[in-house]
Structures are given as structure tokens and as C-alpha cells.
JSON list of C-alpha atoms in Angstrom, two decimals:
[
{"chain": "A", "resi": 92, "resn": "UNK", "atom": "CA", "xyz": [-6.47, 5.77, 16.69]},
{"chain": "A", "resi": 93, "resn": "UNK", "atom": "CA", "xyz": [-3.78, 4.44, 17.96]},
{"chain": "A", "resi": 94, "resn": "UNK", "atom": "CA", "xyz": [-0.77, 5.53, 15.51]},
{"chain": "A", "resi": 95, "resn": "UNK", "atom": "CA", "xyz": [2.08, 3.65, 14.57]},
{"chain": "A", "resi": 96, "resn": "UNK", "atom": "CA", "xyz": [4.61, 4.70, 12.60]},
{"chain": "A", "resi": 97, "resn": "UNK", "atom": "CA", "xyz": [6.13, 1.51, 9.33]},
{"chain": "A", "resi": 98, "resn": "UNK", "atom": "CA", "xyz": [8.52, -1.01, 10.75]},
{"chain": "A", "resi": 99, "resn": "UNK", "atom": "CA", "xyz": [10.74, 0.28, 7.61]},
{"chain": "A", "resi": 100, "resn": "UNK", "atom": "CA", "xyz": [12.12, -3.79, 5.15]},
{"chain": "A", "resi": 101, "resn": "UNK", "atom": "CA", "xyz": [16.01, -3.39, 4.51]},
{"chain": "A", "resi": 102, "resn": "UNK", "atom": "CA", "xyz": [16.72, -1.28, 1.50]},
{"chain": "A", "resi": 103, "resn": "UNK", "atom": "CA", "xyz": [17.02, -4.30, -1.05]},
{"chain": "A", "resi": 104, "resn": "UNK", "atom": "CA", "xyz": [15.12, -7.15, 0.11]},
{"chain": "A", "resi": 105, "resn": "UNK", "atom": "CA", "xyz": [13.37, -8.96, -3.03]},
{"chain": "A", "resi": 106, "resn": "UNK", "atom": "CA", "xyz": [9.59, -8.52, -2.72]},
{"chain": "A", "resi": 107, "resn": "UNK", "atom": "CA", "xyz": [7.56, -11.34, -0.06]},
{"chain": "A", "resi": 108, "resn": "UNK", "atom": "CA", "xyz": [6.37, -13.82, -3.33]},
{"chain": "A", "resi": 109, "resn": "UNK", "atom": "CA", "xyz": [2.71, -13.85, -2.44]},
{"chain": "A", "resi": 110, "resn": "UNK", "atom": "CA", "xyz": [-1.34, -15.41, -3.94]},
{"chain": "A", "resi": 111, "resn": "UNK", "atom": "CA", "xyz": [-4.81, -13.43, -2.75]},
{"chain": "A", "resi": 112, "resn": "UNK", "atom": "CA", "xyz": [-7.77, -13.10, -3.88]},
{"chain": "A", "resi": 113, "resn": "UNK", "atom": "CA", "xyz": [-9.10, -9.67, -5.07]},
{"chain": "A", "resi": 114, "resn": "UNK", "atom": "CA", "xyz": [-12.45, -7.95, -4.17]},
{"chain": "A", "resi": 115, "resn": "UNK", "atom": "CA", "xyz": [-12.65, -5.78, -6.88]},
{"chain": "A", "resi": 116, "resn": "UNK", "atom": "CA", "xyz": [-12.00, -8.84, -10.19]},
{"chain": "A", "resi": 117, "resn": "UNK", "atom": "CA", "xyz": [-12.67, -12.02, -7.36]},
{"chain": "A", "resi": 118, "resn": "UNK", "atom": "CA", "xyz": [-9.52, -13.41, -9.23]},
{"chain": "A", "resi": 119, "resn": "UNK", "atom": "CA", "xyz": [-6.58, -14.48, -7.18]},
{"chain": "A", "resi": 120, "resn": "UNK", "atom": "CA", "xyz": [-3.61, -12.78, -8.24]},
{"chain": "A", "resi": 121, "resn": "UNK", "atom": "CA", "xyz": [-0.13, -13.27, -7.77]},
{"chain": "A", "resi": 122, "resn": "UNK", "atom": "CA", "xyz": [3.43, -10.91, -7.09]},
{"chain": "A", "resi": 123, "resn": "UNK", "atom": "CA", "xyz": [4.31, -11.78, -10.81]},
{"chain": "A", "resi": 124, "resn": "UNK", "atom": "CA", "xyz": [1.43, -11.75, -12.64]},
{"chain": "A", "resi": 125, "resn": "UNK", "atom": "CA", "xyz": [1.03, -8.43, -11.15]},
{"chain": "A", "resi": 126, "resn": "UNK", "atom": "CA", "xyz": [4.40, -7.05, -11.10]},
{"chain": "A", "resi": 127, "resn": "UNK", "atom": "CA", "xyz": [5.97, -4.46, -13.10]},
{"chain": "A", "resi": 128, "resn": "UNK", "atom": "CA", "xyz": [9.26, -4.44, -15.02]},
{"chain": "A", "resi": 129, "resn": "UNK", "atom": "CA", "xyz": [9.88, -0.73, -14.20]},
{"chain": "A", "resi": 130, "resn": "UNK", "atom": "CA", "xyz": [8.67, -0.32, -10.89]},
{"chain": "A", "resi": 131, "resn": "UNK", "atom": "CA", "xyz": [5.65, -1.89, -8.11]},
{"chain": "A", "resi": 132, "resn": "UNK", "atom": "CA", "xyz": [3.91, -0.68, -5.87]},
{"chain": "A", "resi": 133, "resn": "UNK", "atom": "CA", "xyz": [2.62, -2.60, -2.86]},
{"chain": "A", "resi": 134, "resn": "UNK", "atom": "CA", "xyz": [0.77, -0.86, -0.23]},
{"chain": "A", "resi": 135, "resn": "UNK", "atom": "CA", "xyz": [-0.45, -2.14, 2.46]},
{"chain": "A", "resi": 136, "resn": "UNK", "atom": "CA", "xyz": [-4.35, -0.03, 3.91]},
{"chain": "A", "resi": 137, "resn": "UNK", "atom": "CA", "xyz": [-8.04, -1.43, 4.49]},
{"chain": "A", "resi": 138, "resn": "UNK", "atom": "CA", "xyz": [-10.53, 0.66, 4.53]},
{"chain": "A", "resi": 139, "resn": "UNK", "atom": "CA", "xyz": [-12.42, 1.79, 8.42]},
{"chain": "A", "resi": 140, "resn": "UNK", "atom": "CA", "xyz": [-8.25, 3.57, 9.36]},
{"chain": "A", "resi": 141, "resn": "UNK", "atom": "CA", "xyz": [-8.53, 7.38, 9.10]},
{"chain": "A", "resi": 142, "resn": "UNK", "atom": "CA", "xyz": [-5.35, 7.52, 7.91]},
{"chain": "A", "resi": 143, "resn": "UNK", "atom": "CA", "xyz": [-6.28, 5.90, 4.68]},
{"chain": "A", "resi": 144, "resn": "UNK", "atom": "CA", "xyz": [-9.31, 7.34, 4.41]},
{"chain": "A", "resi": 145, "resn": "UNK", "atom": "CA", "xyz": [-7.59, 10.53, 4.47]},
{"chain": "A", "resi": 146, "resn": "UNK", "atom": "CA", "xyz": [-4.57, 9.86, 1.72]},
{"chain": "A", "resi": 147, "resn": "UNK", "atom": "CA", "xyz": [-7.52, 8.18, -0.40]},
{"chain": "A", "resi": 148, "resn": "UNK", "atom": "CA", "xyz": [-7.83, 10.50, -2.91]},
{"chain": "A", "resi": 149, "resn": "UNK", "atom": "CA", "xyz": [-3.78, 11.18, -3.31]},
{"chain": "A", "resi": 150, "resn": "UNK", "atom": "CA", "xyz": [-2.85, 7.18, -3.58]},
{"chain": "A", "resi": 151, "resn": "UNK", "atom": "CA", "xyz": [-6.07, 6.92, -6.75]},
{"chain": "A", "resi": 152, "resn": "UNK", "atom": "CA", "xyz": [-4.30, 10.22, -8.26]},
{"chain": "A", "resi": 153, "resn": "UNK", "atom": "CA", "xyz": [-0.96, 9.32, -7.73]},
{"chain": "A", "resi": 154, "resn": "UNK", "atom": "CA", "xyz": [-2.48, 5.80, -9.36]},
{"chain": "A", "resi": 155, "resn": "UNK", "atom": "CA", "xyz": [-3.22, 6.94, -11.95]},
{"chain": "A", "resi": 156, "resn": "UNK", "atom": "CA", "xyz": [-0.09, 9.33, -12.61]},
{"chain": "A", "resi": 157, "resn": "UNK", "atom": "CA", "xyz": [1.97, 6.26, -12.89]},
{"chain": "A", "resi": 158, "resn": "UNK", "atom": "CA", "xyz": [0.21, 3.72, -14.36]},
{"chain": "A", "resi": 159, "resn": "UNK", "atom": "CA", "xyz": [0.47, 5.67, -17.30]},
{"chain": "A", "resi": 160, "resn": "UNK", "atom": "CA", "xyz": [4.21, 5.29, -17.23]},
{"chain": "A", "resi": 161, "resn": "UNK", "atom": "CA", "xyz": [4.62, 1.71, -16.20]},
{"chain": "A", "resi": 162, "resn": "UNK", "atom": "CA", "xyz": [4.00, 2.04, -12.64]},
{"chain": "A", "resi": 163, "resn": "UNK", "atom": "CA", "xyz": [1.82, -1.84, -11.35]},
{"chain": "A", "resi": 164, "resn": "UNK", "atom": "CA", "xyz": [0.20, -0.25, -7.31]},
{"chain": "A", "resi": 165, "resn": "UNK", "atom": "CA", "xyz": [-1.62, -3.28, -5.68]},
{"chain": "A", "resi": 166, "resn": "UNK", "atom": "CA", "xyz": [-3.57, -2.33, -2.47]},
{"chain": "A", "resi": 167, "resn": "UNK", "atom": "CA", "xyz": [-3.73, -5.29, 0.49]},
{"chain": "A", "resi": 168, "resn": "UNK", "atom": "CA", "xyz": [-5.77, -5.63, 3.40]},
{"chain": "A", "resi": 169, "resn": "UNK", "atom": "CA", "xyz": [-4.31, -7.09, 6.45]},
{"chain": "A", "resi": 170, "resn": "UNK", "atom": "CA", "xyz": [-6.82, -7.00, 9.03]},
{"chain": "A", "resi": 171, "resn": "UNK", "atom": "CA", "xyz": [-8.78, -9.26, 10.80]},
{"chain": "A", "resi": 172, "resn": "UNK", "atom": "CA", "xyz": [-13.10, -8.86, 9.75]},
{"chain": "A", "resi": 173, "resn": "UNK", "atom": "CA", "xyz": [-13.65, -11.06, 12.32]},
{"chain": "A", "resi": 174, "resn": "UNK", "atom": "CA", "xyz": [-13.10, -8.09, 15.33]},
{"chain": "A", "resi": 175, "resn": "UNK", "atom": "CA", "xyz": [-13.29, -4.84, 12.23]},
{"chain": "A", "resi": 176, "resn": "UNK", "atom": "CA", "xyz": [-16.06, -6.37, 9.73]},
{"chain": "A", "resi": 177, "resn": "UNK", "atom": "CA", "xyz": [-15.69, -3.24, 8.59]},
{"chain": "A", "resi": 178, "resn": "UNK", "atom": "CA", "xyz": [-13.53, -4.25, 6.27]},
{"chain": "A", "resi": 179, "resn": "UNK", "atom": "CA", "xyz": [-14.51, -7.55, 5.15]},
{"chain": "A", "resi": 180, "resn": "UNK", "atom": "CA", "xyz": [-13.83, -7.91, 1.35]},
{"chain": "A", "resi": 181, "resn": "UNK", "atom": "CA", "xyz": [-17.09, -7.42, 0.15]},
{"chain": "A", "resi": 182, "resn": "UNK", "atom": "CA", "xyz": [-17.10, -4.39, 1.54]},
{"chain": "A", "resi": 183, "resn": "UNK", "atom": "CA", "xyz": [-13.84, -3.86, 0.32]},
{"chain": "A", "resi": 184, "resn": "UNK", "atom": "CA", "xyz": [-15.02, -4.49, -2.94]},
{"chain": "A", "resi": 185, "resn": "UNK", "atom": "CA", "xyz": [-17.57, -1.32, -3.02]},
{"chain": "A", "resi": 186, "resn": "UNK", "atom": "CA", "xyz": [-15.24, 1.23, -0.52]},
{"chain": "A", "resi": 187, "resn": "UNK", "atom": "CA", "xyz": [-12.49, 0.41, -3.85]},
{"chain": "A", "resi": 188, "resn": "UNK", "atom": "CA", "xyz": [-15.25, 1.32, -6.09]},
{"chain": "A", "resi": 189, "resn": "UNK", "atom": "CA", "xyz": [-16.29, 3.90, -4.06]},
{"chain": "A", "resi": 190, "resn": "UNK", "atom": "CA", "xyz": [-13.38, 5.40, -4.06]},
{"chain": "A", "resi": 191, "resn": "UNK", "atom": "CA", "xyz": [-12.39, 4.70, -8.02]},
{"chain": "A", "resi": 192, "resn": "UNK", "atom": "CA", "xyz": [-9.36, 2.18, -7.35]},
{"chain": "A", "resi": 193, "resn": "UNK", "atom": "CA", "xyz": [-7.83, 1.40, -10.47]},
{"chain": "A", "resi": 194, "resn": "UNK", "atom": "CA", "xyz": [-5.65, -0.83, -9.04]},
{"chain": "A", "resi": 195, "resn": "UNK", "atom": "CA", "xyz": [-6.20, -4.34, -7.21]},
{"chain": "A", "resi": 196, "resn": "UNK", "atom": "CA", "xyz": [-7.32, -5.00, -3.71]},
{"chain": "A", "resi": 197, "resn": "UNK", "atom": "CA", "xyz": [-5.80, -8.20, -2.11]},
{"chain": "A", "resi": 198, "resn": "UNK", "atom": "CA", "xyz": [-7.03, -9.44, 1.15]},
{"chain": "A", "resi": 199, "resn": "UNK", "atom": "CA", "xyz": [-5.25, -10.92, 3.11]},
{"chain": "A", "resi": 200, "resn": "UNK", "atom": "CA", "xyz": [-7.09, -13.28, 5.57]},
{"chain": "A", "resi": 201, "resn": "UNK", "atom": "CA", "xyz": [-4.46, -15.95, 6.70]},
{"chain": "A", "resi": 202, "resn": "UNK", "atom": "CA", "xyz": [-2.45, -11.42, 7.81]},
{"chain": "A", "resi": 203, "resn": "UNK", "atom": "CA", "xyz": [1.16, -14.17, 5.86]},
{"chain": "A", "resi": 204, "resn": "UNK", "atom": "CA", "xyz": [1.53, -11.33, 3.60]},
{"chain": "A", "resi": 205, "resn": "UNK", "atom": "CA", "xyz": [1.67, -8.61, 6.07]},
{"chain": "A", "resi": 206, "resn": "UNK", "atom": "CA", "xyz": [3.94, -10.49, 7.64]},
{"chain": "A", "resi": 207, "resn": "UNK", "atom": "CA", "xyz": [6.74, -11.22, 5.33]},
{"chain": "A", "resi": 208, "resn": "UNK", "atom": "CA", "xyz": [6.87, -7.78, 3.97]},
{"chain": "A", "resi": 209, "resn": "UNK", "atom": "CA", "xyz": [6.54, -7.09, 7.74]},
{"chain": "A", "resi": 210, "resn": "UNK", "atom": "CA", "xyz": [4.19, -3.91, 7.43]},
{"chain": "A", "resi": 211, "resn": "UNK", "atom": "CA", "xyz": [2.62, -2.97, 10.90]},
{"chain": "A", "resi": 212, "resn": "UNK", "atom": "CA", "xyz": [0.49, -0.37, 9.91]},
{"chain": "A", "resi": 213, "resn": "UNK", "atom": "CA", "xyz": [-2.62, 2.10, 7.00]},
{"chain": "A", "resi": 214, "resn": "UNK", "atom": "CA", "xyz": [-1.50, 2.73, 5.39]},
{"chain": "A", "resi": 215, "resn": "UNK", "atom": "CA", "xyz": [2.50, 1.31, 4.83]},
{"chain": "A", "resi": 216, "resn": "UNK", "atom": "CA", "xyz": [3.90, 1.47, 0.91]},
{"chain": "A", "resi": 217, "resn": "UNK", "atom": "CA", "xyz": [6.39, -0.80, -0.68]},
{"chain": "A", "resi": 218, "resn": "UNK", "atom": "CA", "xyz": [8.12, 0.59, -4.00]},
{"chain": "A", "resi": 219, "resn": "UNK", "atom": "CA", "xyz": [10.26, -2.43, -5.64]},
{"chain": "A", "resi": 220, "resn": "UNK", "atom": "CA", "xyz": [12.42, -2.00, -8.41]},
{"chain": "A", "resi": 221, "resn": "UNK", "atom": "CA", "xyz": [12.54, -3.75, -11.99]},
{"chain": "A", "resi": 222, "resn": "UNK", "atom": "CA", "xyz": [14.16, -6.67, -10.03]},
{"chain": "A", "resi": 223, "resn": "UNK", "atom": "CA", "xyz": [11.72, -6.62, -7.44]},
{"chain": "A", "resi": 224, "resn": "UNK", "atom": "CA", "xyz": [13.79, -5.61, -4.54]},
{"chain": "A", "resi": 225, "resn": "UNK", "atom": "CA", "xyz": [12.68, -2.58, -1.91]},
{"chain": "A", "resi": 226, "resn": "UNK", "atom": "CA", "xyz": [14.04, 0.15, -3.66]},
{"chain": "A", "resi": 227, "resn": "UNK", "atom": "CA", "xyz": [12.02, 1.90, -1.09]},
{"chain": "A", "resi": 228, "resn": "UNK", "atom": "CA", "xyz": [9.51, 2.42, 2.40]},
{"chain": "A", "resi": 229, "resn": "UNK", "atom": "CA", "xyz": [8.40, 4.67, 4.13]},
{"chain": "A", "resi": 230, "resn": "UNK", "atom": "CA", "xyz": [4.72, 7.76, 3.69]},
{"chain": "A", "resi": 231, "resn": "UNK", "atom": "CA", "xyz": [3.06, 9.37, 0.81]},
{"chain": "A", "resi": 232, "resn": "UNK", "atom": "CA", "xyz": [3.65, 12.29, 2.22]},
{"chain": "A", "resi": 233, "resn": "UNK", "atom": "CA", "xyz": [3.39, 14.35, 5.16]},
{"chain": "A", "resi": 234, "resn": "UNK", "atom": "CA", "xyz": [-0.24, 14.96, 5.69]},
{"chain": "A", "resi": 235, "resn": "UNK", "atom": "CA", "xyz": [-1.84, 13.30, 8.51]},
{"chain": "A", "resi": 236, "resn": "UNK", "atom": "CA", "xyz": [-5.31, 13.70, 9.72]},
{"chain": "A", "resi": 237, "resn": "UNK", "atom": "CA", "xyz": [-5.81, 16.81, 11.83]},
{"chain": "A", "resi": 238, "resn": "UNK", "atom": "CA", "xyz": [-2.16, 18.77, 10.18]},
{"chain": "A", "resi": 239, "resn": "UNK", "atom": "CA", "xyz": [-3.72, 20.67, 8.02]},
{"chain": "A", "resi": 240, "resn": "UNK", "atom": "CA", "xyz": [-0.51, 19.84, 5.59]},
{"chain": "A", "resi": 241, "resn": "UNK", "atom": "CA", "xyz": [-2.49, 19.04, 1.62]},
{"chain": "A", "resi": 242, "resn": "UNK", "atom": "CA", "xyz": [-1.88, 15.68, 0.13]},
{"chain": "A", "resi": 243, "resn": "UNK", "atom": "CA", "xyz": [0.47, 15.36, -2.92]},
{"chain": "A", "resi": 244, "resn": "UNK", "atom": "CA", "xyz": [2.42, 12.06, -2.72]},
{"chain": "A", "resi": 245, "resn": "UNK", "atom": "CA", "xyz": [5.57, 14.23, -2.97]},
{"chain": "A", "resi": 246, "resn": "UNK", "atom": "CA", "xyz": [7.48, 12.17, -1.00]},
{"chain": "A", "resi": 247, "resn": "UNK", "atom": "CA", "xyz": [5.98, 8.90, -2.94]},
{"chain": "A", "resi": 248, "resn": "UNK", "atom": "CA", "xyz": [5.86, 10.72, -6.33]},
{"chain": "A", "resi": 249, "resn": "UNK", "atom": "CA", "xyz": [10.42, 12.35, -6.05]},
{"chain": "A", "resi": 250, "resn": "UNK", "atom": "CA", "xyz": [10.91, 7.37, -5.09]},
{"chain": "A", "resi": 251, "resn": "UNK", "atom": "CA", "xyz": [9.01, 6.73, -7.62]},
{"chain": "A", "resi": 252, "resn": "UNK", "atom": "CA", "xyz": [10.51, 8.80, -10.56]},
{"chain": "A", "resi": 253, "resn": "UNK", "atom": "CA", "xyz": [13.79, 8.63, -9.09]},
{"chain": "A", "resi": 254, "resn": "UNK", "atom": "CA", "xyz": [13.54, 4.36, -10.11]},
{"chain": "A", "resi": 255, "resn": "UNK", "atom": "CA", "xyz": [11.93, 5.30, -13.20]},
{"chain": "A", "resi": 256, "resn": "UNK", "atom": "CA", "xyz": [15.05, 7.00, -13.79]},
{"chain": "A", "resi": 257, "resn": "UNK", "atom": "CA", "xyz": [16.95, 4.83, -13.45]},
{"chain": "A", "resi": 258, "resn": "UNK", "atom": "CA", "xyz": [18.38, 5.87, -10.31]},
{"chain": "A", "resi": 259, "resn": "UNK", "atom": "CA", "xyz": [18.82, 5.42, -6.54]},
{"chain": "A", "resi": 260, "resn": "UNK", "atom": "CA", "xyz": [16.48, 7.62, -4.61]},
{"chain": "A", "resi": 261, "resn": "UNK", "atom": "CA", "xyz": [18.56, 9.63, -2.98]},
{"chain": "A", "resi": 262, "resn": "UNK", "atom": "CA", "xyz": [15.70, 11.66, -0.32]},
{"chain": "A", "resi": 263, "resn": "UNK", "atom": "CA", "xyz": [15.26, 10.28, 3.21]},
{"chain": "A", "resi": 264, "resn": "UNK", "atom": "CA", "xyz": [12.74, 8.17, 3.55]},
{"chain": "A", "resi": 265, "resn": "UNK", "atom": "CA", "xyz": [10.77, 8.83, 6.18]},
{"chain": "A", "resi": 266, "resn": "UNK", "atom": "CA", "xyz": [8.29, 5.33, 7.80]},
{"chain": "A", "resi": 267, "resn": "UNK", "atom": "CA", "xyz": [4.76, 6.39, 7.34]},
{"chain": "A", "resi": 268, "resn": "UNK", "atom": "CA", "xyz": [2.17, 6.47, 10.29]},
{"chain": "A", "resi": 269, "resn": "UNK", "atom": "CA", "xyz": [-1.01, 4.70, 10.11]},
{"chain": "A", "resi": 270, "resn": "UNK", "atom": "CA", "xyz": [-3.45, 2.61, 12.34]},
{"chain": "A", "resi": 271, "resn": "UNK", "atom": "CA", "xyz": [-1.72, -0.35, 13.37]},
{"chain": "A", "resi": 272, "resn": "UNK", "atom": "CA", "xyz": [-2.61, -3.86, 11.09]},
{"chain": "A", "resi": 273, "resn": "UNK", "atom": "CA", "xyz": [-5.25, -5.69, 12.95]},
{"chain": "A", "resi": 274, "resn": "UNK", "atom": "CA", "xyz": [-3.97, -9.51, 14.02]},
{"chain": "A", "resi": 275, "resn": "UNK", "atom": "CA", "xyz": [-5.93, -12.25, 15.00]}
]
């Protein structure tokens, strides 16, 4: 597995707009429909990446904790399904149901959305404030497969807490690390 870091989209960058099919509901959903007026988490993930599998339960726990506070969560898979059929939309739906995603799992077939966000790896996390400006990008926490550190979501939780309190994110923003997005 290639260990690829986030590209770290510049802070303050407006969230690029999109409209993508949700593999769970079967509906085409846009950022405008899914965003929150408090904070919006956009994460690039996929089914097969061991880094994503390692944090899946932590993502679900974090989403459940913060959705009750008005935070919106959006997962997007942009992998090339021709060469990585385990990331197909049908299997994305199965994975979302198995893991218990409480948020849309969108399929970016053209990879244009991943490119617009300068996404590099899975998982890659972005948090946008009420004005849809990038306030945080980077790791969920410092747990990685095999490093023995527990998945807590502490980095993303700290960022969300500050954003919800109307404060700028004060903690250092460390790139996420995962498998590279499988480009066509």
C-alpha cells in the first residue's frame, strides 16, 4: 500500500461545488443540499483501502457525535473502478450499510470532484465552516494501521469543536496519510 499524504488545500479555500450520485439513496445530491450552516465535513474514502478500513468505525462514531450538533458529513469515493472493481458503486452501498454510515457515500466517476478538492489519498478529510471556507484539512488522528495508537478522531474532533465555538482552528493541521486515490 502506497503511503500518500494529503495535499493540504489552502485554508480559506471555498468548497468546490458538486452534484454526485449517492450510492446509498440512489439520488443525485449536491453540496448545496448537503452542507450545514455550522460545519461540513467532506471526506474522500473508498472501500478497499486498509487506512480507511482502519478508521471506519471512528468515522462513524465521530459522525454520530457531531451530526447531533448540526455538522454535515459527506463521503466521496473517486477511485477508478475499472481497475479497482471493489470500489464500484454497488459495493460502496454494501460497504456503507455494513459499516453503518449515517451520511451519504457519493461516487465521483469522472474524478473531477477529487481534482477540485486537490484530494490525494484515502482517507482525506476537509472541514468547511458555515461560509463553506476550508477551516481544517488533514488527519482524523495519528492512528495508522499497525502503529498501535487507538482511533480517537482527536484532531478532527478538536477542529470541529473550535469551529462550532466560532473560533479558528488552533491545533497544527497534520496531513492525512493513506492510499493514493486510484486515478484513471
